[in-house]
Amino acid sequence: MTENNINSYAIEAKDLNLYYGETLAVRDVNIQIEKQKITAMIGPSGCGKSTVLRAFNRMNDLIPSAHANGSVLYHGKNIYEEDVDPVEVRRRIGMVFQKPNPFPKSIYDNVAWGAQINGYTGNMDDLVEESLRGAALWNEVKDNLDKSGLSLSGGQQQRLCIARTIAVKPDIILMDEPASALDPIATLKIEDLMQELAKDFTIIVVTHNMQQAARVSNFTAFFNLGEDYAGVLEEYGVTAEIFTNPKKKTTEDYITGRFG
Amino acid sequence: MRKTFEYEIQQLKDNILTLGSMAEQALLDSVDALKHRDIPRSQEIYDNDDLINAKRFEVENAVMVAIATQQPMAHDLRLLASILDIAGELERMGDYAKGIAKINIIMGEQKLLKPLVDLPLMAEKTVDMLHRALTAFIEEDLNAAKSIPTEDDVVDALYTQIYQELITYVIADPTGIERSNWLLWAAHNLERVGDRVTNICERTVFIATGELDQTDTSN
């Protein structure tokens, strides 16, 4: 399972079941996510991969009918325990969405905002520059920091959202289809950036684009629909193995396009 | 852009050079051990062929992972397909060295039919061609890749010379036929190395131009 001998994980789901109302959406997920690696979650539509991703920072809490049982262990603590503040969870475990969603504010404020509300007391200019550099956007925007974030191209907006996410110094970055709204060149830029970011952060990415999962990730988790239409984690392993020699026939059928 | 893929390609090229050095060394050593009738050294070359085979599989596996995960196109795809091919060529060259080592082992206590002169020359020439062919591959040097195969004539001429010389020995003394055959096998192995160097050069041309032309070295 491990590429190297790593024995502590960035985050870990144990017997995790996720529901929307009475409906079981995802059954019994057990997965251990390696630190400072990129883990891709792939699978057919409706298999629950985005639901699992959102369970990692309690983003599902925002959907009224959604609830979880089992546990998500982060630094040894189940983030679903009552004394855990979901806002703090989301600061430590950030998220980047499918559609770039900058605030209708300046580029500078987009990056500074998260840190401001978290009571950041350091030098804000430095933080903004560092975050924009980290998101590989600095050189393109450094002379226009007061321009609206919305004036940027789609790919730049997505990198701005990544800068905003890393400005609050999370441990883990969750990415839900981060490049699906972008053209191929902007997509490859995001992928290069993800690999840069993985030097400092743990990244979990949900993608419909199997080739992207293959290109960018160290580990791949294949989710599938079970017989009762609840999603299950079918196979999880080193990406090179999953894409050259998967253990399960369902995985093989999915990655070779022979599904169903 | 695509730093991971670029890195993987660099690693693969490095591995081809490593595999090439292993084959070069094995070829030179196998002929030198035969020349000096050094059987323990031949045994070592024979055994170490496993390392060459393992390296070839390592390269193959890395190419498959790169194809599966990086979706190579155009030049990248030609390069990866050619690396698979070249790794196979180099592995077979290792087998030729192993074959020459085996000849020395089989000969046991028997003396060489004649002192080896042309055979080491053939080894030096083919290994030199191989070395330059691999450099041309790494640098995608089209001119070198096209001109190196023309030197195969020199190898073929040496082979013919060895063949004719051994025939005269056998005519003079038919009891030497087995010892003559052994040396002919060794020469034949080296002649095949020359042909495979040509194959490597053809791949280099293919990578650079997309054209796969058979270089005619049959004369």
CSV table of C-alpha atoms in Angstrom, one decimal:
chain,number,residue,atom,x,y,z
A,1,MET,CA,0.0,0.0,0.0
A,2,THR,CA,2.8,2.4,0.8
A,3,GLU,CA,5.2,3.8,-1.7
A,4,ASN,CA,7.7,4.3,1.0
A,5,ASN,CA,7.6,3.1,4.5
A,6,ILE,CA,5.2,5.7,5.9
A,7,ASN,CA,3.4,4.7,9.0
A,8,SER,CA,1.3,7.7,9.9
A,9,TYR,CA,-1.4,9.1,7.7
A,10,ALA,CA,-2.7,12.5,6.9
A,11,ILE,CA,-6.3,11.4,7.4
A,12,GLU,CA,-8.0,8.2,7.7
A,13,ALA,CA,-11.7,7.0,7.2
A,14,LYS,CA,-12.8,4.1,9.4
A,15,ASP,CA,-16.0,2.2,8.7
A,16,LEU,CA,-17.4,5.4,7.3
A,17,ASN,CA,-21.0,5.3,6.1
A,18,LEU,CA,-22.5,8.4,4.6
A,19,TYR,CA,-26.2,9.1,4.3
A,20,TYR,CA,-28.5,11.6,2.6
A,21,GLY,CA,-31.6,11.3,4.7
A,22,GLU,CA,-32.5,7.5,4.9
A,23,THR,CA,-30.5,6.7,1.8
A,24,LEU,CA,-27.1,5.1,2.3
A,25,ALA,CA,-24.9,7.0,-0.2
A,26,VAL,CA,-21.5,5.4,0.6
A,27,ARG,CA,-20.9,2.2,2.5
A,28,ASP,CA,-18.2,1.2,4.8
A,29,VAL,CA,-15.2,3.2,3.5
A,30,ASN,CA,-11.9,2.4,5.0
A,31,ILE,CA,-9.0,4.4,3.6
A,32,GLN,CA,-5.8,5.8,4.8
A,33,ILE,CA,-4.4,8.9,3.0
A,34,GLU,CA,-0.7,9.3,2.8
A,35,LYS,CA,0.9,12.5,3.9
A,36,GLN,CA,2.3,14.9,1.3
A,37,LYS,CA,1.1,12.7,-1.5
A,38,ILE,CA,-1.6,13.2,-4.1
A,39,THR,CA,-4.5,10.7,-3.8
A,40,ALA,CA,-7.0,10.6,-6.6
A,41,MET,CA,-10.5,9.4,-6.2
A,42,ILE,CA,-12.1,8.1,-9.4
A,43,GLY,CA,-15.2,6.2,-10.3
A,44,PRO,CA,-18.5,6.5,-12.2
A,45,SER,CA,-21.0,9.2,-11.6
A,46,GLY,CA,-23.0,8.7,-8.4
A,47,CYS,CA,-20.4,6.4,-6.8
A,48,GLY,CA,-20.0,8.7,-3.9
A,49,LYS,CA,-16.5,9.9,-4.4
A,50,SER,CA,-17.4,13.6,-4.0
A,51,THR,CA,-19.4,12.7,-0.9
A,52,VAL,CA,-16.4,11.0,0.6
A,53,LEU,CA,-14.2,13.9,-0.3
A,54,ARG,CA,-16.6,16.4,1.5
A,55,ALA,CA,-16.7,14.1,4.5
A,56,PHE,CA,-13.0,14.7,5.0
A,57,ASN,CA,-13.7,18.3,6.1
A,58,ARG,CA,-17.3,18.0,7.2
A,59,MET,CA,-18.5,20.0,4.1
A,60,ASN,CA,-21.5,17.6,4.0
A,61,ASP,CA,-22.6,19.2,7.3
A,62,LEU,CA,-23.9,22.1,5.1
A,63,ILE,CA,-26.4,19.7,3.4
A,64,PRO,CA,-29.2,19.4,5.9
A,65,SER,CA,-30.1,15.8,5.3
A,66,ALA,CA,-26.6,14.5,5.2
A,67,HIS,CA,-25.1,12.6,8.1
A,68,ALA,CA,-22.2,10.3,8.8
A,69,ASN,CA,-21.4,7.4,11.0
A,70,GLY,CA,-18.0,5.7,11.5
A,71,SER,CA,-15.0,8.0,11.9
A,72,VAL,CA,-12.7,10.3,10.0
A,73,LEU,CA,-9.4,10.4,12.0
A,74,TYR,CA,-7.3,13.5,11.7
A,75,HIS,CA,-4.3,13.7,13.9
A,76,GLY,CA,-5.8,10.7,15.8
A,77,LYS,CA,-9.0,12.5,16.5
A,78,ASN,CA,-12.4,11.7,15.0
A,79,ILE,CA,-13.5,15.0,13.3
A,80,TYR,CA,-17.2,14.0,13.8
A,81,GLU,CA,-17.0,14.1,17.6
A,82,GLU,CA,-19.2,16.6,19.2
A,83,ASP,CA,-16.4,18.8,20.7
A,84,VAL,CA,-14.9,19.4,17.2
A,85,ASP,CA,-15.4,22.7,15.6
A,86,PRO,CA,-16.2,22.2,11.9
A,87,VAL,CA,-14.9,25.6,11.0
A,88,GLU,CA,-11.5,24.8,12.5
A,89,VAL,CA,-11.6,21.4,10.6
A,90,ARG,CA,-12.2,23.3,7.3
A,91,ARG,CA,-9.3,25.7,8.1
A,92,ARG,CA,-6.9,22.8,8.5
A,93,ILE,CA,-8.5,20.8,5.6
A,94,GLY,CA,-9.1,23.3,2.8
A,95,MET,CA,-11.1,22.8,-0.3
A,96,VAL,CA,-10.9,23.8,-3.9
A,97,PHE,CA,-14.0,23.4,-6.0
A,98,GLN,CA,-14.9,22.5,-9.6
A,99,LYS,CA,-15.8,25.9,-10.7
A,100,PRO,CA,-13.4,28.7,-9.7
A,101,ASN,CA,-15.3,30.8,-7.2
A,102,PRO,CA,-13.3,33.9,-6.4
A,103,PHE,CA,-15.0,36.6,-4.3
A,104,PRO,CA,-16.0,39.7,-6.2
A,105,LYS,CA,-13.1,41.5,-4.6
A,106,SER,CA,-9.5,42.4,-5.5
A,107,ILE,CA,-7.0,39.7,-6.1
A,108,TYR,CA,-5.2,40.8,-2.9
A,109,ASP,CA,-8.4,40.6,-0.8
A,110,ASN,CA,-9.3,37.2,-2.2
A,111,VAL,CA,-6.1,35.9,-0.8
A,112,ALA,CA,-6.0,37.9,2.4
A,113,TRP,CA,-9.6,37.4,3.4
A,114,GLY,CA,-9.3,33.9,4.9
A,115,ALA,CA,-6.3,34.8,6.9
A,116,GLN,CA,-7.9,38.1,8.2
A,117,ILE,CA,-11.0,36.3,9.6
A,118,ASN,CA,-8.7,33.7,11.2
A,119,GLY,CA,-7.0,36.6,13.1
A,120,TYR,CA,-3.7,36.5,11.2
A,121,THR,CA,-1.4,39.1,12.7
A,122,GLY,CA,1.7,38.8,10.6
A,123,ASN,CA,2.6,40.9,7.5
A,124,MET,CA,-0.3,40.5,5.2
A,125,ASP,CA,1.6,41.7,2.1
A,126,ASP,CA,4.1,38.9,2.6
A,127,LEU,CA,1.4,36.3,3.1
A,128,VAL,CA,-0.4,37.4,-0.1
A,129,GLU,CA,2.8,37.2,-2.1
A,130,GLU,CA,3.9,33.9,-0.6
A,131,SER,CA,0.4,32.4,-1.2
A,132,LEU,CA,0.2,33.7,-4.8
A,133,ARG,CA,3.8,32.4,-5.5
A,134,GLY,CA,2.8,29.0,-4.0
A,135,ALA,CA,-0.2,28.9,-6.4
A,136,ALA,CA,2.1,29.8,-9.4
A,137,LEU,CA,0.1,33.0,-10.0
A,138,TRP,CA,2.3,35.7,-8.6
A,139,ASN,CA,4.2,36.6,-11.8
A,140,GLU,CA,1.0,37.0,-13.7
A,141,VAL,CA,-0.8,39.3,-11.2
A,142,LYS,CA,1.9,41.0,-9.1
A,143,ASP,CA,1.3,44.4,-10.9
A,144,ASN,CA,-2.5,44.1,-10.7
A,145,LEU,CA,-3.2,43.0,-7.1
A,146,ASP,CA,-6.1,45.5,-6.8
A,147,LYS,CA,-7.9,44.2,-9.9
A,148,SER,CA,-10.9,42.1,-9.4
A,149,GLY,CA,-10.4,38.4,-9.0
A,150,LEU,CA,-13.2,38.0,-11.5
A,151,SER,CA,-11.2,39.7,-14.2
A,152,LEU,CA,-8.8,36.8,-14.4
A,153,SER,CA,-9.0,33.8,-16.8
A,154,GLY,CA,-10.6,30.6,-15.6
A,155,GLY,CA,-7.3,28.9,-15.0
A,156,GLN,CA,-6.0,32.0,-13.2
A,157,GLN,CA,-9.1,32.2,-11.1
A,158,GLN,CA,-8.6,28.5,-10.1
A,159,ARG,CA,-5.0,29.3,-9.1
A,160,LEU,CA,-6.3,32.3,-7.1
A,161,CYS,CA,-8.7,30.0,-5.3
A,162,ILE,CA,-5.7,27.7,-4.5
A,163,ALA,CA,-3.8,30.7,-3.3
A,164,ARG,CA,-6.7,31.6,-1.0
A,165,THR,CA,-6.8,28.1,0.3
A,166,ILE,CA,-3.1,27.8,1.1
A,167,ALA,CA,-3.1,31.3,2.7
A,168,VAL,CA,-4.7,29.9,5.8
A,169,LYS,CA,-2.0,27.2,6.0
A,170,PRO,CA,-4.0,24.1,5.9
A,171,ASP,CA,-2.5,20.5,6.2
A,172,ILE,CA,-4.7,18.9,3.6
A,173,ILE,CA,-6.2,20.3,0.4
A,174,LEU,CA,-9.3,18.7,-1.0
A,175,MET,CA,-9.9,19.3,-4.7
A,176,ASP,CA,-13.2,18.5,-6.3
A,177,GLU,CA,-12.8,18.3,-10.1
A,178,PRO,CA,-10.4,21.3,-9.9
A,179,ALA,CA,-9.7,21.4,-13.6
A,180,SER,CA,-12.9,20.2,-15.2
A,181,ALA,CA,-13.9,23.7,-16.2
A,182,LEU,CA,-10.5,24.5,-17.7
A,183,ASP,CA,-8.9,24.1,-21.1
A,184,PRO,CA,-6.1,21.5,-21.5
A,185,ILE,CA,-3.2,24.0,-21.1
A,186,ALA,CA,-4.7,25.5,-17.9
A,187,THR,CA,-5.4,21.9,-16.8
A,188,LEU,CA,-1.8,20.9,-17.1
A,189,LYS,CA,-0.8,24.0,-15.2
A,190,ILE,CA,-3.0,23.1,-12.3
A,191,GLU,CA,-1.6,19.5,-12.4
A,192,ASP,CA,2.0,20.8,-12.3
A,193,LEU,CA,0.9,23.1,-9.4
A,194,MET,CA,-0.6,20.2,-7.6
A,195,GLN,CA,2.6,18.4,-7.7
A,196,GLU,CA,4.5,21.4,-6.4
A,197,LEU,CA,1.9,21.8,-3.6
A,198,ALA,CA,2.3,18.1,-2.6
A,199,LYS,CA,5.8,19.0,-1.3
A,200,ASP,CA,4.0,20.9,1.5
A,201,PHE,CA,0.5,19.7,1.6
A,202,THR,CA,-1.5,16.4,1.4
A,203,ILE,CA,-3.8,16.5,-1.6
A,204,ILE,CA,-6.9,14.5,-2.2
A,205,VAL,CA,-8.5,15.1,-5.6
A,206,VAL,CA,-11.8,13.8,-7.1
A,207,THR,CA,-11.7,13.7,-10.8
A,208,HIS,CA,-13.9,12.3,-13.6
A,209,ASN,CA,-10.8,12.5,-15.8
A,210,MET,CA,-9.2,9.2,-15.3
A,211,GLN,CA,-6.1,10.3,-17.3
A,212,GLN,CA,-5.7,13.2,-15.0
A,213,ALA,CA,-5.8,10.8,-12.0
A,214,ALA,CA,-3.2,8.7,-13.7
A,215,ARG,CA,-0.9,11.7,-14.6
A,216,VAL,CA,-1.0,13.5,-11.3
A,217,SER,CA,-1.5,11.2,-8.4
A,218,ASN,CA,0.6,8.9,-6.3
A,219,PHE,CA,-2.3,6.8,-5.1
A,220,THR,CA,-5.7,6.1,-6.7
A,221,ALA,CA,-8.9,5.1,-5.0
A,222,PHE,CA,-11.5,3.6,-7.3
A,223,PHE,CA,-15.1,3.9,-6.1
A,224,ASN,CA,-17.9,2.0,-7.6
A,225,LEU,CA,-21.7,1.6,-7.1
A,226,GLY,CA,-22.6,-1.4,-5.0
A,227,GLU,CA,-25.6,-3.6,-5.7
A,228,ASP,CA,-27.8,-1.5,-3.5
A,229,TYR,CA,-26.6,1.7,-5.3
A,230,ALA,CA,-24.5,2.7,-2.3
A,231,GLY,CA,-21.0,3.7,-3.3
A,232,VAL,CA,-18.1,1.4,-2.1
A,233,LEU,CA,-14.4,1.8,-2.2
A,234,GLU,CA,-13.5,-1.0,-4.7
A,235,GLU,CA,-9.8,-0.8,-4.9
A,236,TYR,CA,-7.1,1.5,-3.5
A,237,GLY,CA,-3.4,1.4,-4.3
A,238,VAL,CA,-0.3,3.0,-5.9
A,239,THR,CA,-1.4,4.7,-9.1
A,240,ALA,CA,1.2,3.0,-11.3
A,241,GLU,CA,-0.2,-0.3,-10.1
A,242,ILE,CA,-3.8,0.6,-10.5
A,243,PHE,CA,-3.3,1.7,-14.1
A,244,THR,CA,-1.1,-1.2,-15.2
A,245,ASN,CA,-2.2,-4.1,-13.1
A,246,PRO,CA,-5.4,-3.5,-11.1
A,247,LYS,CA,-6.3,-6.3,-8.8
A,248,LYS,CA,-10.0,-6.3,-9.4
A,249,LYS,CA,-11.9,-6.9,-12.7
A,250,THR,CA,-14.3,-4.0,-12.0
A,251,THR,CA,-11.3,-1.6,-11.7
A,252,GLU,CA,-9.8,-3.0,-14.9
A,253,ASP,CA,-13.2,-2.6,-16.7
A,254,TYR,CA,-13.5,1.0,-15.6
A,255,ILE,CA,-10.0,2.2,-16.4
A,256,THR,CA,-10.1,0.4,-19.8
A,257,GLY,CA,-13.5,1.9,-20.6
A,258,ARG,CA,-15.3,-1.5,-20.6
A,259,PHE,CA,-17.6,-0.6,-17.8
A,260,GLY,CA,-21.1,-2.1,-17.4
B,1,MET,CA,5.0,22.0,-17.9
B,2,ARG,CA,4.6,18.3,-17.1
B,3,LYS,CA,7.6,18.1,-14.8
B,4,THR,CA,6.8,14.6,-13.6
B,5,PHE,CA,6.6,13.2,-17.1
B,6,GLU,CA,9.9,15.0,-18.1
B,7,TYR,CA,11.5,13.5,-15.1
B,8,GLU,CA,10.3,10.0,-16.0
B,9,ILE,CA,11.6,10.4,-19.5
B,10,GLN,CA,15.0,11.5,-18.2
B,11,GLN,CA,15.1,8.5,-15.8
B,12,LEU,CA,14.3,6.2,-18.7
B,13,LYS,CA,17.1,7.6,-20.8
B,14,ASP,CA,19.5,7.2,-17.9
B,15,ASN,CA,18.4,3.6,-17.5
B,16,ILE,CA,19.0,2.9,-21.2
B,17,LEU,CA,22.5,4.3,-20.8
B,18,THR,CA,23.1,2.1,-17.7
B,19,LEU,CA,21.8,-1.0,-19.6
B,20,GLY,CA,24.0,-0.1,-22.5
B,21,SER,CA,27.1,0.2,-20.3
B,22,MET,CA,26.3,-3.2,-18.8
B,23,ALA,CA,26.0,-4.8,-22.3
B,24,GLU,CA,29.2,-3.0,-23.5
B,25,GLN,CA,31.2,-4.2,-20.5
B,26,ALA,CA,29.9,-7.7,-20.8
B,27,LEU,CA,30.8,-7.9,-24.5
B,28,LEU,CA,34.4,-6.6,-24.0
B,29,ASP,CA,34.9,-8.7,-20.9
B,30,SER,CA,33.6,-11.9,-22.5
B,31,VAL,CA,36.0,-11.6,-25.5
B,32,ASP,CA,38.9,-10.7,-23.2
B,33,ALA,CA,38.2,-13.6,-20.9
B,34,LEU,CA,38.1,-15.9,-23.9
B,35,LYS,CA,41.3,-14.5,-25.2
B,36,HIS,CA,43.0,-15.1,-21.9
B,37,ARG,CA,41.1,-18.4,-21.2
B,38,ASP,CA,40.0,-17.0,-17.9
B,39,ILE,CA,37.1,-19.4,-17.1
B,40,PRO,CA,36.2,-17.9,-13.6
B,41,ARG,CA,35.8,-14.5,-15.2
B,42,SER,CA,33.6,-16.0,-18.0
B,43,GLN,CA,31.5,-17.7,-15.3
B,44,GLU,CA,31.0,-14.4,-13.6
B,45,ILE,CA,29.9,-12.8,-16.9
B,46,TYR,CA,27.6,-15.7,-17.5
B,47,ASP,CA,26.0,-15.3,-14.1
B,48,ASN,CA,25.8,-11.5,-14.3
B,49,ASP,CA,23.6,-11.7,-17.4
B,50,ASP,CA,20.7,-12.0,-14.9
B,51,LEU,CA,21.4,-8.4,-13.9
B,52,ILE,CA,21.1,-7.2,-17.5
B,53,ASN,CA,17.8,-9.1,-17.9
B,54,ALA,CA,16.5,-7.6,-14.6
B,55,LYS,CA,17.4,-4.1,-15.8
B,56,ARG,CA,15.6,-4.6,-19.1
B,57,PHE,CA,12.4,-5.6,-17.2
B,58,GLU,CA,12.8,-2.6,-15.0
B,59,VAL,CA,12.9,-0.3,-18.0
B,60,GLU,CA,10.0,-2.1,-19.6
B,61,ASN,CA,7.9,-1.7,-16.5
B,62,ALA,CA,8.8,2.0,-16.2
B,63,VAL,CA,7.8,2.5,-19.9
B,64,MET,CA,4.5,0.7,-19.3
B,65,VAL,CA,3.7,2.9,-16.3
B,66,ALA,CA,4.6,6.0,-18.2
B,67,ILE,CA,2.3,5.0,-21.1
B,68,ALA,CA,-0.5,4.1,-18.8
B,69,THR,CA,-0.3,7.2,-16.6
B,70,GLN,CA,1.1,10.0,-18.8
B,71,GLN,CA,-0.7,9.5,-22.1
B,72,PRO,CA,2.3,10.1,-24.3
B,73,MET,CA,1.6,11.5,-27.8
B,74,ALA,CA,3.7,12.1,-30.9
B,75,HIS,CA,7.4,12.4,-30.2
B,76,ASP,CA,7.0,11.2,-26.6
B,77,LEU,CA,5.1,8.1,-27.7
B,78,ARG,CA,7.7,7.3,-30.4
B,79,LEU,CA,10.4,7.7,-27.8
B,80,LEU,CA,8.8,5.4,-25.2
B,81,ALA,CA,8.0,2.8,-27.8
B,82,SER,CA,11.6,3.0,-29.0
B,83,ILE,CA,12.9,2.7,-25.5
B,84,LEU,CA,11.0,-0.6,-25.2
B,85,ASP,CA,12.6,-1.8,-28.4
B,86,ILE,CA,16.2,-0.6,-27.5
B,87,ALA,CA,16.0,-2.2,-24.1
B,88,GLY,CA,15.2,-5.5,-25.9
B,89,GLU,CA,18.2,-5.0,-28.2
B,90,LEU,CA,20.5,-4.3,-25.4
B,91,GLU,CA,19.3,-7.3,-23.4
B,92,ARG,CA,20.0,-9.5,-26.4
B,93,MET,CA,23.5,-8.1,-26.7
B,94,GLY,CA,23.9,-9.2,-23.1
B,95,ASP,CA,22.9,-12.7,-24.2
B,96,TYR,CA,25.6,-12.6,-26.9
B,97,ALA,CA,28.2,-11.8,-24.3
B,98,LYS,CA,26.8,-14.6,-22.1
B,99,GLY,CA,27.1,-16.9,-25.2
B,100,ILE,CA,30.7,-16.0,-25.6
B,101,ALA,CA,31.3,-16.6,-21.9
B,102,LYS,CA,29.7,-20.0,-22.3
B,103,ILE,CA,32.0,-20.9,-25.2
B,104,ASN,CA,35.0,-20.3,-23.0
B,105,ILE,CA,33.5,-22.4,-20.2
B,106,ILE,CA,32.7,-25.3,-22.6
B,107,MET,CA,36.2,-25.2,-24.0
B,108,GLY,CA,37.5,-26.1,-20.6
B,109,GLU,CA,41.1,-27.2,-20.7
B,110,GLN,CA,41.4,-27.2,-24.5
B,111,LYS,CA,43.6,-24.6,-26.1
B,112,LEU,CA,42.5,-21.9,-28.5
B,113,LEU,CA,42.8,-23.0,-32.1
B,114,LYS,CA,44.7,-19.8,-32.7
B,115,PRO,CA,45.6,-16.7,-30.7
B,116,LEU,CA,42.7,-14.2,-30.9
B,117,VAL,CA,43.4,-11.0,-32.8
B,118,ASP,CA,40.5,-10.2,-35.0
B,119,LEU,CA,37.9,-11.3,-32.5
B,120,PRO,CA,38.9,-8.6,-29.9
B,121,LEU,CA,39.1,-6.1,-32.8
B,122,MET,CA,35.5,-7.0,-33.7
B,123,ALA,CA,34.4,-6.6,-30.1
B,124,GLU,CA,36.1,-3.2,-29.8
B,125,LYS,CA,34.5,-2.1,-33.1
B,126,THR,CA,31.0,-3.2,-32.3
B,127,VAL,CA,31.1,-1.8,-28.7
B,128,ASP,CA,32.4,1.5,-30.1
B,129,MET,CA,29.5,1.6,-32.5
B,130,LEU,CA,27.1,0.7,-29.8
B,131,HIS,CA,28.4,3.4,-27.5
B,132,ARG,CA,28.1,6.1,-30.2
B,133,ALA,CA,24.7,4.7,-31.2
B,134,LEU,CA,23.5,5.2,-27.7
B,135,THR,CA,24.9,8.7,-27.6
B,136,ALA,CA,23.1,9.5,-30.8
B,137,PHE,CA,19.9,8.1,-29.3
B,138,ILE,CA,20.2,10.3,-26.2
B,139,GLU,CA,21.1,13.4,-28.2
B,140,GLU,CA,18.8,12.5,-31.1
B,141,ASP,CA,21.7,13.0,-33.4
B,142,LEU,CA,20.1,12.2,-36.8
B,143,ASN,CA,23.4,12.4,-38.7
B,144,ALA,CA,25.2,10.0,-36.4
B,145,ALA,CA,22.2,7.6,-36.3
B,146,LYS,CA,22.3,7.5,-40.1
B,147,SER,CA,26.1,7.1,-40.5
B,148,ILE,CA,26.9,4.6,-37.7
B,149,PRO,CA,25.1,1.7,-39.5
B,150,THR,CA,27.3,2.1,-42.6
B,151,GLU,CA,30.2,1.1,-40.3
B,152,ASP,CA,28.7,-2.3,-40.0
B,153,ASP,CA,30.6,-3.2,-43.2
B,154,VAL,CA,33.8,-3.2,-41.1
B,155,VAL,CA,32.3,-5.7,-38.7
B,156,ASP,CA,31.0,-7.9,-41.5
B,157,ALA,CA,34.4,-7.8,-43.2
B,158,LEU,CA,36.1,-8.8,-39.9
B,159,TYR,CA,33.6,-11.6,-39.6
B,160,THR,CA,34.3,-12.9,-43.1
B,161,GLN,CA,38.0,-12.7,-42.5
B,162,ILE,CA,37.7,-14.7,-39.3
B,163,TYR,CA,35.4,-17.2,-41.1
B,164,GLN,CA,37.9,-17.7,-44.0
B,165,GLU,CA,40.8,-18.0,-41.7
B,166,LEU,CA,39.1,-20.6,-39.6
B,167,ILE,CA,38.2,-22.6,-42.7
B,168,THR,CA,41.9,-22.7,-43.7
B,169,TYR,CA,42.7,-24.0,-40.2
B,170,VAL,CA,40.1,-26.7,-40.5
B,171,ILE,CA,41.2,-27.8,-43.9
B,172,ALA,CA,44.7,-28.1,-42.7
B,173,ASP,CA,43.7,-30.0,-39.6
B,174,PRO,CA,40.1,-31.4,-39.5
B,175,THR,CA,40.5,-32.4,-35.8
B,176,GLY,CA,40.3,-28.7,-35.0
B,177,ILE,CA,36.8,-28.5,-36.3
B,178,GLU,CA,35.1,-28.2,-32.9
B,179,ARG,CA,37.6,-25.5,-31.6
B,180,SER,CA,37.1,-23.7,-34.9
B,181,ASN,CA,33.4,-23.8,-34.6
B,182,TRP,CA,33.5,-22.3,-31.1
B,183,LEU,CA,35.5,-19.3,-32.3
B,184,LEU,CA,33.1,-18.9,-35.3
B,185,TRP,CA,30.1,-18.8,-32.9
B,186,ALA,CA,31.8,-16.1,-30.9
B,187,ALA,CA,32.5,-14.1,-34.1
B,188,HIS,CA,28.9,-14.7,-35.2
B,189,ASN,CA,27.6,-13.3,-31.9
B,190,LEU,CA,29.7,-10.1,-32.4
B,191,GLU,CA,28.4,-9.8,-35.9
B,192,ARG,CA,24.9,-9.9,-34.6
B,193,VAL,CA,25.7,-7.1,-32.1
B,194,GLY,CA,26.6,-5.0,-35.2
B,195,ASP,CA,23.1,-5.7,-36.7
B,196,ARG,CA,21.4,-4.7,-33.5
B,197,VAL,CA,23.4,-1.5,-33.3
B,198,THR,CA,21.8,-0.7,-36.6
B,199,ASN,CA,18.4,-1.4,-35.2
B,200,ILE,CA,19.0,1.1,-32.4
B,201,CYS,CA,20.1,3.7,-34.9
B,202,GLU,CA,16.9,3.1,-36.9
B,203,ARG,CA,14.9,3.8,-33.7
B,204,THR,CA,16.7,7.0,-33.2
B,205,VAL,CA,15.8,8.1,-36.7
B,206,PHE,CA,12.2,7.0,-36.0
B,207,ILE,CA,12.1,9.1,-32.8
B,208,ALA,CA,13.4,12.2,-34.6
B,209,THR,CA,11.4,11.9,-37.8
B,210,GLY,CA,8.6,9.4,-37.3
B,211,GLU,CA,9.9,7.4,-40.2
B,212,LEU,CA,10.8,3.8,-39.7
B,213,ASP,CA,13.3,2.8,-42.4
B,214,GLN,CA,15.2,-0.4,-42.5
B,215,THR,CA,18.8,0.4,-43.0
B,216,ASP,CA,20.2,-2.1,-45.5
B,217,THR,CA,23.3,-3.7,-44.0
B,218,SER,CA,23.0,-7.1,-45.7
B,219,ASN,CA,26.1,-7.6,-47.8
